[in-house]
Amino acid sequence: MKKFITVGVFAVCVILLTIEYISSSQIIERAVANEREAVLANNEIQLEQATHLFEKVIMLKEAQPIYIKGTALVEIGAVQPSASFAIVGEDELYYELRFGKISAFIKKGSAIIEKRQLKALVNTEVANSIKTKQEVTVYEEMSFNSGKIMQLAQGFRYPVVGKLGDWFVIKVGERAGYIHRQSAEIDEGIPVLVYHHILPKEEMMTEASTVSAQSFEQQMNYLADEQFETITTAQLYDYLEGRIILPIDCVLITFDDGLLSTKEYAYPVLKEHGFTAVQHIISSRTTRFEGAQVFNSEGPLQFFTEYEMQQLADVFQYEAHTHNLHQLNGETGLAVGLEYSSAEIAADLQLNVATLKNATSLAYPFGHYNEAMIAAMKEVGLLIGFTTTEGYANMQQSNYKVNRFGMTENKTFEQFTSYVKGVR
């Protein structure tokens, strides 16, 4: 008998959109606190170091900012005088070194480049990330009396190799750096929000699967006022793989099903704030109509057409939600996709991703998935599986079991702010 894995608890309402998410703000706060302690206990590493002769080692005469590349260069800290790091490349203006798996850059000028030996950190895997709420000092050894090699800027999530005793270990310029646990905290993960239907409160028929236009605008205004950045699924994937440094105040906004109400009431608000969001598309429903539709909140559910998807692409990124598997078995109450083989699911997903541009993720229909579903995703090249289990997206879970916070009108504004701000 095929083993089914279900995530979350579902409820079927008249519009077949309702998903019950597992949580309360108190449970989330306790869970995040417990998760941080578990991560601290589980991330103890066996440190491997070896002396190695590097062709190019940079030695700084004075402190220099260190940058990463985003849409522009972003300063993430400063390298201290007399610190030395192996460099992996250079251009006319910058030296390139590695911060874990990430390319980082130091401007040319006050530095000496020479061939020399360094005690290199052999460990390459990233175990977790830390958050800096203030400037953080990175030391040469696990001692406050050792030399200072870097200052990390406040407000970022930095990847760490692991932890030894009271010290987090980073890898920069091929060498180890040490951060005391009192100066930084374990990163609980990225908040991923999932919405479905957006309607004016007076037109809502259910609060379980819908957020009012008024609540949505309040939430987005809060994110804008707090200077949050919206990220893409590609950035989330890089974060889960330890290949990107993101700001603490970032969020991934997702919508499941591609409902036309989100064009009417979410798109203008997102665009006003310069935000982006993800739409998980059921591709068999995009051909029910052609061209632009007139929205009617009193009629049957309306879904984006291919034309509308193109018109809204300045805000929305389109991801997978299956082609024709977004249905429930009337007898079992489970998603029909659980009844199919991996090859059959892959064939459906191929049709789904063929209509999308550079899809990297799948939102499981109703939050239900099994090993056949995950195998099918891997076969078609999808890298992230979004569940309906409430919690943060972090390196402690499989990339195919990524948590999200379900947003409905039943959730209070205080719950929303606790989700996006984390436990602080």
mmCIF file of N, CA, C and O in Angstrom, residues 26-42 128 181 186-188 392 394 396-397 423:
data_model
loop_
_atom_site.group_PDB
_atom_site.id
_atom_site.type_symbol
_atom_site.label_atom_id
_atom_site.label_comp_id
_atom_site.label_asym_id
_atom_site.label_seq_id
_atom_site.Cartn_x
_atom_site.Cartn_y
_atom_site.Cartn_z
ATOM 1 N N GLN A 26 1.489 31.905 19.884
ATOM 2 C CA GLN A 26 2.231 31.398 21.031
ATOM 3 C C GLN A 26 3.002 30.139 20.674
ATOM 4 O O GLN A 26 4.160 29.957 21.076
ATOM 5 N N ILE A 27 2.377 29.248 19.899
ATOM 6 C CA ILE A 27 3.052 28.016 19.502
ATOM 7 C C ILE A 27 4.252 28.338 18.629
ATOM 8 O O ILE A 27 5.321 27.755 18.788
ATOM 9 N N ILE A 28 4.082 29.300 17.701
ATOM 10 C CA ILE A 28 5.189 29.677 16.833
ATOM 11 C C ILE A 28 6.353 30.210 17.646
ATOM 12 O O ILE A 28 7.508 29.846 17.427
ATOM 13 N N GLU A 29 6.070 31.076 18.621
ATOM 14 C CA GLU A 29 7.143 31.650 19.417
ATOM 15 C C GLU A 29 7.895 30.564 20.177
ATOM 16 O O GLU A 29 9.120 30.559 20.229
ATOM 17 N N ARG A 30 7.146 29.627 20.787
ATOM 18 C CA ARG A 30 7.808 28.542 21.517
ATOM 19 C C ARG A 30 8.594 27.667 20.557
ATOM 20 O O ARG A 30 9.720 27.259 20.844
ATOM 21 N N ALA A 31 7.997 27.371 19.397
ATOM 22 C CA ALA A 31 8.663 26.495 18.434
ATOM 23 C C ALA A 31 9.960 27.101 17.927
ATOM 24 O O ALA A 31 10.963 26.413 17.791
ATOM 25 N N VAL A 32 9.927 28.415 17.626
ATOM 26 C CA VAL A 32 11.128 29.068 17.119
ATOM 27 C C VAL A 32 12.212 29.086 18.179
ATOM 28 O O VAL A 32 13.386 28.818 17.906
ATOM 29 N N ALA A 33 11.830 29.381 19.424
ATOM 30 C CA ALA A 33 12.815 29.389 20.505
ATOM 31 C C ALA A 33 13.412 28.004 20.685
ATOM 32 O O ALA A 33 14.635 27.840 20.830
ATOM 33 N N ASN A 34 12.559 26.967 20.671
ATOM 34 C CA ASN A 34 13.057 25.602 20.814
ATOM 35 C C ASN A 34 13.936 25.210 19.638
ATOM 36 O O ASN A 34 14.937 24.510 19.792
ATOM 37 N N GLU A 35 13.538 25.667 18.431
ATOM 38 C CA GLU A 35 14.310 25.346 17.231
ATOM 39 C C GLU A 35 15.711 25.937 17.311
ATOM 40 O O GLU A 35 16.688 25.294 16.961
ATOM 41 N N ARG A 36 15.792 27.184 17.795
ATOM 42 C CA ARG A 36 17.105 27.810 17.918
ATOM 43 C C ARG A 36 18.000 27.025 18.857
ATOM 44 O O ARG A 36 19.173 26.800 18.597
ATOM 45 N N GLU A 37 17.431 26.561 19.999
ATOM 46 C CA GLU A 37 18.232 25.799 20.953
ATOM 47 C C GLU A 37 18.641 24.452 20.360
ATOM 48 O O GLU A 37 19.755 23.986 20.549
ATOM 49 N N ALA A 38 17.727 23.835 19.603
ATOM 50 C CA ALA A 38 18.052 22.557 18.967
ATOM 51 C C ALA A 38 19.163 22.725 17.942
ATOM 52 O O ALA A 38 20.063 21.900 17.827
ATOM 53 N N VAL A 39 19.089 23.835 17.181
ATOM 54 C CA VAL A 39 20.123 24.101 16.184
ATOM 55 C C VAL A 39 21.472 24.300 16.859
ATOM 56 O O VAL A 39 22.498 23.799 16.411
ATOM 57 N N LEU A 40 21.474 25.034 17.975
ATOM 58 C CA LEU A 40 22.722 25.250 18.709
ATOM 59 C C LEU A 40 23.322 23.919 19.139
ATOM 60 O O LEU A 40 24.530 23.711 19.083
ATOM 61 N N ALA A 41 22.457 22.997 19.571
ATOM 62 C CA ALA A 41 22.957 21.702 20.031
ATOM 63 C C ALA A 41 23.420 20.830 18.877
ATOM 64 O O ALA A 41 24.414 20.107 18.979
ATOM 65 N N ASN A 42 22.716 20.915 17.735
ATOM 66 C CA ASN A 42 22.984 20.000 16.630
ATOM 67 C C ASN A 42 24.057 20.481 15.661
ATOM 68 O O ASN A 42 24.521 19.720 14.828
ATOM 69 N N ASN A 128 24.078 26.494 8.900
ATOM 70 C CA ASN A 128 22.982 27.365 9.292
ATOM 71 C C ASN A 128 23.368 28.796 8.971
ATOM 72 O O ASN A 128 24.354 29.044 8.274
ATOM 73 N N ARG A 181 28.689 33.624 20.520
ATOM 74 C CA ARG A 181 27.241 33.452 20.401
ATOM 75 C C ARG A 181 26.457 34.563 21.078
ATOM 76 O O ARG A 181 25.280 34.780 20.769
ATOM 77 N N ILE A 186 21.052 32.669 16.332
ATOM 78 C CA ILE A 186 20.690 31.743 15.266
ATOM 79 C C ILE A 186 19.499 32.307 14.489
ATOM 80 O O ILE A 186 18.544 32.838 15.054
ATOM 81 N N ASP A 187 19.585 32.217 13.195
ATOM 82 C CA ASP A 187 18.537 32.676 12.285
ATOM 83 C C ASP A 187 17.439 31.619 12.223
ATOM 84 O O ASP A 187 17.686 30.490 11.804
ATOM 85 N N GLU A 188 16.218 31.991 12.647
ATOM 86 C CA GLU A 188 15.121 31.027 12.606
ATOM 87 C C GLU A 188 14.675 30.718 11.187
ATOM 88 O O GLU A 188 14.070 29.686 10.926
ATOM 89 N N TYR A 392 9.118 28.721 9.658
ATOM 90 C CA TYR A 392 10.039 29.466 8.801
ATOM 91 C C TYR A 392 10.756 28.538 7.826
ATOM 92 O O TYR A 392 10.944 27.349 8.095
ATOM 93 N N ASN A 394 14.038 27.346 6.452
ATOM 94 C CA ASN A 394 15.428 27.374 6.885
ATOM 95 C C ASN A 394 16.159 26.106 6.467
ATOM 96 O O ASN A 394 15.582 25.206 5.855
ATOM 97 N N GLN A 396 17.228 23.712 8.166
ATOM 98 C CA GLN A 396 17.003 22.529 8.998
ATOM 99 C C GLN A 396 15.994 21.570 8.380
ATOM 100 O O GLN A 396 15.884 20.424 8.817
ATOM 101 N N GLN A 397 15.221 22.033 7.394
ATOM 102 C CA GLN A 397 14.282 21.158 6.696
ATOM 103 C C GLN A 397 14.776 20.882 5.276
ATOM 104 O O GLN A 397 15.586 21.620 4.735
ATOM 105 N N VAL A 423 10.970 35.978 16.373
ATOM 106 C CA VAL A 423 11.017 36.167 17.820
ATOM 107 C C VAL A 423 12.186 37.053 18.131
ATOM 108 O O VAL A 423 13.344 36.654 17.990
#
